[in-house]
Short mmCIF file of C-alpha atoms and ligand atoms in Angstrom, two decimals:
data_model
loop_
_atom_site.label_atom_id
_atom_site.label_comp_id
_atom_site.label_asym_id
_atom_site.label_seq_id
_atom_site.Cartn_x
_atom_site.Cartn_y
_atom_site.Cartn_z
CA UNK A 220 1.25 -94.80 3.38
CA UNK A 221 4.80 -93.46 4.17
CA UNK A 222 5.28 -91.94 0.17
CA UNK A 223 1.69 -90.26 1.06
CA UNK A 224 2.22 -88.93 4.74
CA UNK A 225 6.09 -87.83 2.87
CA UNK A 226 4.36 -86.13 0.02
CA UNK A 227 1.46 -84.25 2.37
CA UNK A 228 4.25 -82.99 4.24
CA UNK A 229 6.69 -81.59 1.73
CA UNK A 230 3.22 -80.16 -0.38
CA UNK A 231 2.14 -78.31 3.20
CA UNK A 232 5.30 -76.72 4.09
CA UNK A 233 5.94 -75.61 0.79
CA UNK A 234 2.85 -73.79 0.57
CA UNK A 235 3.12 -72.54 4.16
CA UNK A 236 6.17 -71.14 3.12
CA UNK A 237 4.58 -69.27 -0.25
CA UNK A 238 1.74 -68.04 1.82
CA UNK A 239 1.25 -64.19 1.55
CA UNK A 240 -1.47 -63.67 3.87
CA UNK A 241 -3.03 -65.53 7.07
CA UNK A 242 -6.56 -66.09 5.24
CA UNK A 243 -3.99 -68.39 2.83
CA UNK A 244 -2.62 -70.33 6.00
CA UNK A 245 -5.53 -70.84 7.66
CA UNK A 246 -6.76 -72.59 4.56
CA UNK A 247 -3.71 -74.81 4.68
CA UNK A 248 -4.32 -75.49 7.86
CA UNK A 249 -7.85 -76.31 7.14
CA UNK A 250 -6.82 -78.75 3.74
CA UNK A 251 -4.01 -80.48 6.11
CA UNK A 252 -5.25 -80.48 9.84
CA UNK A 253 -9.33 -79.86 9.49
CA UNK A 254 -11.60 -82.11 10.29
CA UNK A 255 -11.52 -83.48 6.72
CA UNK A 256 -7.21 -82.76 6.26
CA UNK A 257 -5.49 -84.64 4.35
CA UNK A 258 -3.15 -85.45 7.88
CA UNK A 259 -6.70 -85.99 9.79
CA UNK A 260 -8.30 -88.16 7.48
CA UNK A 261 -4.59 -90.49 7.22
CA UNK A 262 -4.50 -90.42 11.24
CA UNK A 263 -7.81 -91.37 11.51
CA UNK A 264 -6.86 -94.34 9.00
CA UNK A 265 -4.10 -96.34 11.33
CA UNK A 266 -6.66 -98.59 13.30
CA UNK A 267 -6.81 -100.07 9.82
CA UNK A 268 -3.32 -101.11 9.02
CA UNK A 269 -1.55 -103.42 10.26
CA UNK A 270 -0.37 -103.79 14.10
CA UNK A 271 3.69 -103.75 13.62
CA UNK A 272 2.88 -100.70 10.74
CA UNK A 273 0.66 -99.28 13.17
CA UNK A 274 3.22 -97.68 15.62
CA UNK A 275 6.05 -96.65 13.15
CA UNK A 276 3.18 -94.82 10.88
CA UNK A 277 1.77 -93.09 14.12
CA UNK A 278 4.34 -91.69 15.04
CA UNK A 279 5.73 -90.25 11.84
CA UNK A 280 1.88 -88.81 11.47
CA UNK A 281 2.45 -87.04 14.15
CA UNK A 282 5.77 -86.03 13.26
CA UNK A 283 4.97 -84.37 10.43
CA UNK A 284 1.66 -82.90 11.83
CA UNK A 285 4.05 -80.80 14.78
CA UNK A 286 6.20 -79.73 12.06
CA UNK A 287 3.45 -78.41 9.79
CA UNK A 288 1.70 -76.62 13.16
CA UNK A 289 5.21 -75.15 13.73
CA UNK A 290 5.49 -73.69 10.29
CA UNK A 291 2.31 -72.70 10.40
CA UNK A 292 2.60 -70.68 13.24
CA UNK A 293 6.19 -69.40 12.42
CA UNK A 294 4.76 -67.62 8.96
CA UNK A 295 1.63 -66.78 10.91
CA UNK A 296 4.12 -64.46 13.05
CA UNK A 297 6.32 -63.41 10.21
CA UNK A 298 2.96 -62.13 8.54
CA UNK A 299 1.83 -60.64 11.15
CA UNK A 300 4.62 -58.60 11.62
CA UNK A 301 5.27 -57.80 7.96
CA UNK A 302 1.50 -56.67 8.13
CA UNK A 303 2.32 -54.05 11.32
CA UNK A 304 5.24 -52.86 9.44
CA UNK A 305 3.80 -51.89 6.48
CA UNK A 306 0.66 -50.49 7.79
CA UNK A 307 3.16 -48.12 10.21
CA UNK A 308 5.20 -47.24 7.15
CA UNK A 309 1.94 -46.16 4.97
CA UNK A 310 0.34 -44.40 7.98
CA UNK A 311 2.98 -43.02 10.22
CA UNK A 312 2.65 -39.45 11.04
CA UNK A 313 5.75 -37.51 13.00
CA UNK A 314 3.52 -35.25 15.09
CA UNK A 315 6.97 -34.15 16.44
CA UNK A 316 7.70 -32.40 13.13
CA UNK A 317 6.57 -29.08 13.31
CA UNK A 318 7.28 -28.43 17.21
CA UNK A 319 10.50 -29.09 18.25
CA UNK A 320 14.33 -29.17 15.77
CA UNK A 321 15.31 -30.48 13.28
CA UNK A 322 13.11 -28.54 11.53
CA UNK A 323 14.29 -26.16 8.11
CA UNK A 324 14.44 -22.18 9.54
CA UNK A 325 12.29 -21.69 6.36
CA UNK A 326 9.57 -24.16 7.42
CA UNK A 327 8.90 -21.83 10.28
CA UNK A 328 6.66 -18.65 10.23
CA UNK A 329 7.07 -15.60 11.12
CA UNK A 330 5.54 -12.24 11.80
CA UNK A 331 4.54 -9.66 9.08
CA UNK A 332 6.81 -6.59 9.37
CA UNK A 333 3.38 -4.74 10.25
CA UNK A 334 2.98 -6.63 12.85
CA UNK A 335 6.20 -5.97 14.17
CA UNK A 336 6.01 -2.57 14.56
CA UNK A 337 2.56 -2.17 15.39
CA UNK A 338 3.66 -4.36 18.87
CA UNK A 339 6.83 -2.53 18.56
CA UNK A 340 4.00 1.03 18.99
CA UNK A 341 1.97 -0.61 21.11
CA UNK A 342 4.60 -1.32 23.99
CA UNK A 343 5.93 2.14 23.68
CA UNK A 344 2.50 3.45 24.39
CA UNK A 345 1.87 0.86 27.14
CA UNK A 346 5.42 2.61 28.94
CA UNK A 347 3.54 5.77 28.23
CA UNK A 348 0.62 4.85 30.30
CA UNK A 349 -1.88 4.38 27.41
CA UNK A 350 -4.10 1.49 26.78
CA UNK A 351 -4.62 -0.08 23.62
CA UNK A 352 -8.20 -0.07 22.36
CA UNK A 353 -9.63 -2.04 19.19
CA UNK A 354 -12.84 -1.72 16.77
CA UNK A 355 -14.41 -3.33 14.14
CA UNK A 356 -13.61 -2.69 10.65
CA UNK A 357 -16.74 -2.48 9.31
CA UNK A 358 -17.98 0.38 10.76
CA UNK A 359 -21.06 2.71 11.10
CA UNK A 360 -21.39 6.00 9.60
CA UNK A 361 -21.70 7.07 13.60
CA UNK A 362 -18.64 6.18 14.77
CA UNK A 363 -16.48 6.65 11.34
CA UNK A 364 -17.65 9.99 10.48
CA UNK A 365 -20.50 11.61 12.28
CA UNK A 366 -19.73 11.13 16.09
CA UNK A 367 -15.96 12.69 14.68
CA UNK A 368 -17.48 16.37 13.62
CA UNK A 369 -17.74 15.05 10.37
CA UNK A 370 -22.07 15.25 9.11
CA UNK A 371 -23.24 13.67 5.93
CA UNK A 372 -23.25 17.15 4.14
CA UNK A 373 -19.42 17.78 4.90
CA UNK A 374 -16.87 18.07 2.49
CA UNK A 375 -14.21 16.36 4.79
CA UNK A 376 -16.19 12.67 3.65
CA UNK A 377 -14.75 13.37 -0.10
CA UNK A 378 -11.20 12.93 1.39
CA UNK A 379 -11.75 9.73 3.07
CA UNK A 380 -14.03 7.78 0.19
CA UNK A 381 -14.48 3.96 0.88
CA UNK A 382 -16.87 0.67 0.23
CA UNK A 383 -20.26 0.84 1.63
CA UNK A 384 -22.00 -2.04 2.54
CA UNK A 385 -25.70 -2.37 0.96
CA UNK A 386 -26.92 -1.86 4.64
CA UNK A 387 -25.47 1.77 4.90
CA UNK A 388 -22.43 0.50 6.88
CA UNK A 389 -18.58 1.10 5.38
CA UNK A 390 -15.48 -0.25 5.62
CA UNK A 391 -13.59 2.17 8.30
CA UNK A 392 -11.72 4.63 6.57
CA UNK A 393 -9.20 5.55 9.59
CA UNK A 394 -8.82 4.21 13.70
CA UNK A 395 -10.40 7.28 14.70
CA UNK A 396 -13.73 5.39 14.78
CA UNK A 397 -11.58 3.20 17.69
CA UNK A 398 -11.30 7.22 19.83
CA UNK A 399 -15.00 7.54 19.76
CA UNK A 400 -15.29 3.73 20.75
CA UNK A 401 -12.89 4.24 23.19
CA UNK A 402 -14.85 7.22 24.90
CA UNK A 403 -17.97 5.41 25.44
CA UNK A 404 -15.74 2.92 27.32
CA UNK A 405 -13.45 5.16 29.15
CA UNK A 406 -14.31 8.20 31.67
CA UNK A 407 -11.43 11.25 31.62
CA UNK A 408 -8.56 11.58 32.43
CA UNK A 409 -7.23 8.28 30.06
CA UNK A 410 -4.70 7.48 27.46
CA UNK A 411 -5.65 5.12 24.58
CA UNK A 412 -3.91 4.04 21.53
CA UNK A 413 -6.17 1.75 18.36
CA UNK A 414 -3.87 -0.41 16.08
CA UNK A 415 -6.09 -1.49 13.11
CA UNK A 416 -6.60 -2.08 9.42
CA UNK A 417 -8.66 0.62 7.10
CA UNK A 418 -9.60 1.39 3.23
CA UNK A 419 -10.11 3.60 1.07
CA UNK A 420 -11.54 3.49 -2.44
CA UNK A 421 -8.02 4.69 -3.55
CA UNK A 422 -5.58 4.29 -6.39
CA UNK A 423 -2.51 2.98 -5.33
CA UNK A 424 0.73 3.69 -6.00
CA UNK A 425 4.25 3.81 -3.93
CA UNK A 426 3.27 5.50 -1.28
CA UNK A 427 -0.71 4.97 -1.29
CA UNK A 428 -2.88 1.74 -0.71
CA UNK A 429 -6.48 1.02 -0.54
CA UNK A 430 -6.01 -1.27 2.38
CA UNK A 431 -3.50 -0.04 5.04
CA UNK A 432 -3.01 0.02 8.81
CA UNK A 433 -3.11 3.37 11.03
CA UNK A 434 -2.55 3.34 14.84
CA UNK A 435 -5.06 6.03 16.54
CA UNK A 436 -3.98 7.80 20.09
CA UNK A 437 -6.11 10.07 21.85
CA UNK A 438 -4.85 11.63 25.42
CA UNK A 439 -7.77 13.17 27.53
CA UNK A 440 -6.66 15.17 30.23
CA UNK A 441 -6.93 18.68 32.17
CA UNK A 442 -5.20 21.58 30.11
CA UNK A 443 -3.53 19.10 27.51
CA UNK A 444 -1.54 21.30 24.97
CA UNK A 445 0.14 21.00 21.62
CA UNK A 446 3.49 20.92 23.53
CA UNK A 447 2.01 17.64 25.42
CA UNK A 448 0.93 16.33 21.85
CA UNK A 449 4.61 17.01 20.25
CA UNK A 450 6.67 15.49 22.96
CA UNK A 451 4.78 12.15 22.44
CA UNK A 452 5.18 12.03 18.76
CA UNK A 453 8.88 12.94 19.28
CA UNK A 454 9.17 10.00 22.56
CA UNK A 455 7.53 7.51 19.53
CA UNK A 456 9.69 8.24 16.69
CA UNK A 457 12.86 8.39 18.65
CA UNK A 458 11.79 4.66 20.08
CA UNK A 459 10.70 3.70 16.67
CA UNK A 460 14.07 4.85 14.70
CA UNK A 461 16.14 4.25 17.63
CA UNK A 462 17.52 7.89 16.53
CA UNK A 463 16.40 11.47 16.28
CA UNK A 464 14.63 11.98 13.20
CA UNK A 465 14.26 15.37 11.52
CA UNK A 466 10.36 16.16 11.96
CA UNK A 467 7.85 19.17 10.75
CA UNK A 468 4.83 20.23 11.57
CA UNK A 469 2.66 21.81 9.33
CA UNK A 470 -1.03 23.15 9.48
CA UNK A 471 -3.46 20.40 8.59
CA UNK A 472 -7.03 20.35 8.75
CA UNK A 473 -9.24 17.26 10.09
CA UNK A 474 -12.38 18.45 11.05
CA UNK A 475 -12.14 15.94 14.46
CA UNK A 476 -9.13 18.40 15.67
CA UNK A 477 -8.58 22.36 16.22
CA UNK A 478 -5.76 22.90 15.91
CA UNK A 479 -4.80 20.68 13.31
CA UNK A 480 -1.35 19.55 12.08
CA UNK A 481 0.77 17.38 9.83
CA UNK A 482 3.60 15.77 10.76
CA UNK A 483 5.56 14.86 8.42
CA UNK A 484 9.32 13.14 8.83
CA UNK A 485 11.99 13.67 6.74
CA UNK A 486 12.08 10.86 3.87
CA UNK A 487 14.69 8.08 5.21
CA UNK A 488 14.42 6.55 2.24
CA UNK A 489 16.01 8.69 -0.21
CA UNK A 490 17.55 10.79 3.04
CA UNK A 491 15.42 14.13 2.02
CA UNK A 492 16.77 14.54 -1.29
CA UNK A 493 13.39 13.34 -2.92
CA UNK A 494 11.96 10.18 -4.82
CA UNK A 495 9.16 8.35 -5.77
CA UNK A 496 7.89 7.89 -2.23
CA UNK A 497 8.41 10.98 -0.86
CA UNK A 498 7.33 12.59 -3.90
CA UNK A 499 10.17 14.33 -4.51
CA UNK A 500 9.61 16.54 -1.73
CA UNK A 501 12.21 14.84 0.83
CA UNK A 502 9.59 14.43 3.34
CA UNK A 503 6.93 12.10 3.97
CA UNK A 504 3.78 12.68 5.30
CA UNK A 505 3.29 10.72 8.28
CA UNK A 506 1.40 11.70 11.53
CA UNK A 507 -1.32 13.92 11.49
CA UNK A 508 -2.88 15.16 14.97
CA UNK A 509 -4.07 17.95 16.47
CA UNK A 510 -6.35 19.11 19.77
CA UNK A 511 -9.24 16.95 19.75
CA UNK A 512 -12.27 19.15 18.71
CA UNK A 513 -14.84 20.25 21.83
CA UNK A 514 -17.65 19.11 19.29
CA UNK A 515 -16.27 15.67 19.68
CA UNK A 516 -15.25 15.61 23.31
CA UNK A 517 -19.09 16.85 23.74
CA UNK A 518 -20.67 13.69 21.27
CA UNK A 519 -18.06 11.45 23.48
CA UNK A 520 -19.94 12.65 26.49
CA UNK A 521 -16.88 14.69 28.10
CA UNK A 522 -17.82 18.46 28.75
CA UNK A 523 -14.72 20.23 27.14
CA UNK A 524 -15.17 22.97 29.54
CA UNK A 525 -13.46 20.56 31.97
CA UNK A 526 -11.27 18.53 29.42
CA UNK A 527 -9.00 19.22 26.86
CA UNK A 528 -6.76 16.17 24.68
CA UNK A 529 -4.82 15.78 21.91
CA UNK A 530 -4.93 12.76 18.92
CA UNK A 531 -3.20 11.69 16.07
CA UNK A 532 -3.54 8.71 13.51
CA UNK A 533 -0.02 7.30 12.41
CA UNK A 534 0.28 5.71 8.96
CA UNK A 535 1.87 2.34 9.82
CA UNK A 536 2.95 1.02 6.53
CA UNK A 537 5.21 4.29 5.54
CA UNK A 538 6.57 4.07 9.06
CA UNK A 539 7.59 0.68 8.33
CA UNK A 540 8.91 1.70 4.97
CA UNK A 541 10.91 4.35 6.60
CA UNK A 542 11.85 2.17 9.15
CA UNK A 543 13.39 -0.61 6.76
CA UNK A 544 13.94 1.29 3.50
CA UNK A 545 10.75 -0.02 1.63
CA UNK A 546 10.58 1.68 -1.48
CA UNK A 547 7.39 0.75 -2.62
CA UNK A 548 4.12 0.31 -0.30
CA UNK A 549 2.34 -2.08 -2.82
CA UNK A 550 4.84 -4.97 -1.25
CA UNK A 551 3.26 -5.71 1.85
CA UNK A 552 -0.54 -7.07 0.32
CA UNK A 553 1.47 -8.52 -2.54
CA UNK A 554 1.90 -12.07 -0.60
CA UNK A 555 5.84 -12.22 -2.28
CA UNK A 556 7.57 -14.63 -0.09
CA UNK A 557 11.14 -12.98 -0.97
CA UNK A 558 9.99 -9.73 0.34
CA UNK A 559 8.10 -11.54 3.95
CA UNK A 560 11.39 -13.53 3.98
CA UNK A 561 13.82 -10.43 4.73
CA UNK A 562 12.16 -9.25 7.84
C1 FA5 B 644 -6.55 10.34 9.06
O1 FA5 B 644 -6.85 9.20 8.71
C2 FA5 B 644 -6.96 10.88 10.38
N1 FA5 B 644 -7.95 10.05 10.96
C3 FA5 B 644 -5.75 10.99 11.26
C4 FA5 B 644 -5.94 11.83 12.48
C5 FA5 B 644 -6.26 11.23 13.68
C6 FA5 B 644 -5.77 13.20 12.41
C7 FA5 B 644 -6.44 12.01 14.81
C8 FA5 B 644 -5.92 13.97 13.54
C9 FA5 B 644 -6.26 13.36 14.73
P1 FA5 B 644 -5.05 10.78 6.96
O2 FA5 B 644 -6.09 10.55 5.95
O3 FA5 B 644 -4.06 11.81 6.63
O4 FA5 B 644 -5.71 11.10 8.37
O5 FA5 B 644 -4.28 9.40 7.22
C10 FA5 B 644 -3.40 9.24 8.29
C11 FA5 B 644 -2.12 8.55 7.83
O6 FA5 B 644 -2.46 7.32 7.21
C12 FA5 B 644 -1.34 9.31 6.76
O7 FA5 B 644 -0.46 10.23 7.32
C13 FA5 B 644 -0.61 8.21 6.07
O8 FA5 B 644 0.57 7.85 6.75
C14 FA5 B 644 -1.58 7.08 6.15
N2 FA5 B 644 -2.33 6.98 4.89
C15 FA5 B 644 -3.38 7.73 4.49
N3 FA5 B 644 -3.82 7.31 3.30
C16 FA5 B 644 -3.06 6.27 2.94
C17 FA5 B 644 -3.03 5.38 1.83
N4 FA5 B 644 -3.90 5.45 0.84
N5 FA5 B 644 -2.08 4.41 1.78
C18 FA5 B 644 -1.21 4.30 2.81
N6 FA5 B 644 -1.19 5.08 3.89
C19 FA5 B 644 -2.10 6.06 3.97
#
């Protein structure tokens, strides 16, 4: 009996030992210490043997049955563990890593030069006293040509061509629609500046895309002149450049203004002596404004006997090439990471 209680033993622990899971132990446990184990059945045996046997084999049962429950439950731990460890190595997720250092610079985003500026125009306005107004940019014929002097038989709609939707709606073709938004909103006198994307059914080239962003500003007051108009443009540019900038105005014709201008800066790219954005001419056409037309102060519901204003719609992407020395406008929708990285 000794040889078999020796042999149970050194079989158990060695295969406690080589146990890679707890399912395996417990079914060493089971073949050893079950009802029907191997130790069980052999403990169960010593009211058969012999009296002076009797106490010597008891107690090395039991001997060897403590030391197979304590390996049992030491690999039961180590499993355990090794089980955790694992299952927090394949799973473990830093939700730290994106909020707070050490994280790469280049990891990080950051805002579109666009962007930049148009927050950049839109806090100069604010300091101006104007309020910044917004639109959708699929539009109505109302608001993006009609309600701006413009009728379906006019001309003017060649100049501005864009998608239509099959529902007789159209992708906005400038902010303006945002002015005659803005005066359904907002009773005279009142200052309001639209930041927002537009298209045109346009080819593109350096200076021309068929998906750009304008800023709009209309000022409504009494007896607003073209001297009120110029000073702002001049306040804007000077804020924008940090510097004066050589500007000209020029007769333009919108059919949403009378007078009409164009104001164009000269090209800071190629410093006026002409190139491919600038078109050789050494100026770039940037600003065009004018006295907002009585027909549309009327549509807007403001009686232009009372109330004059002036508006203008600034290109924002040649500002921004001006601003940083962009030479091509096609840059900004191209989605080149070297180009977003420099700003
Ligand atoms: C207009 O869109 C008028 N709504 C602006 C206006 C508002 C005039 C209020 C008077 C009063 P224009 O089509 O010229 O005008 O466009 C305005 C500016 O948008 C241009 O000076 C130019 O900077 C920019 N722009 C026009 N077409 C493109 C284009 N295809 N790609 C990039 N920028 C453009």
């Amino acid at each position: 009996m000794e040889h078999e209680l020796g042999t149970i033993r050194k079989e158990a622990l060695a295969a406690i030992q080589a146990a890679a899971d707890t399912d395996t132990i417990e079914e060493i446990r089971i073949k050893y210490l079950g009802r029907k184990g191997a130790l069980t059945l052999i403990l169960r045996s010593l009211g058969n043997i012999p009296p002076e046997e009797r106490a010597r084999m008891g107690k090395l049962s039991n001997q060897y049955k403590n030391e197979i429950e304590t390996a049992i439950e030491t690999r039961t731990d180590e499993l355990t563990r090794e089980g955790a460890d694992s299952l927090i190595r394949g799973q473990w997720i830093d939700v730290t890593l994106d909020c707070v250092p050490p994280v790469p610079r280049e990891g990080l985003g950051r805002l579109h030069p666009i962007s930049r500026i148009q927050y950049e125009i839109e806090d100069i306005f604010t300091s101006m006293g104007f309020e910044i107004h917004d639109g959708p940019e699929t539009e109505t014929d109302h608001y993006n040509f009609e309600a701006l002097n413009i009728p379906k038989h006019h001309p003017a709609r060649d100049m501005q061509d864009t998608f239509w939707t099959e529902d007789g709606n159209l992708l906005r073709t400038h902010t303006s629609a945002i002015q005659v938004r803005a005066m359904e909103k907002v009773k005279p006198p009142f200052r309001v500046v639209g930041p927002g994307r537009v298209f045109r059914y346009e080819s593109t080239d350096a200076s021309h895309e068929n998906t750009f962003y304008q800023v709009e500003g209309m000022m409504v007051d009494r007896e607003i002149t073209v001297a009120h108009l110029i000073y702002v443009m001049k306040e804007l540019l000077k804020e924008i450049f940090q510097r004066d900038v050589s500007v000209r105005l020029r007769p333009g014709y919108f059919p949403f203004v009378e007078p009409g201008f164009e104001l164009d800066i000269n090209c800071l790219i190629c410093g006026g002596n002409g190139c491919s954005v600038c078109k050789q001419s050494g100026w770039v056409e940037l600003l065009p404004c004018g006295l907002v037309h009585p027909n549309v102060l009327r549509m807007g519901g403001i009686d232009p006997g009372q109330w004059s204003g002036f508006a203008f719609g600034l290109g924002l992407n040649r500002l921004v090439m001006m601003k940083y020395g962009i030479n091509d406008i096609r840059h900004f929708l191209s989605g080149d990471i070297r180009f977003l990285k420099q700003f």
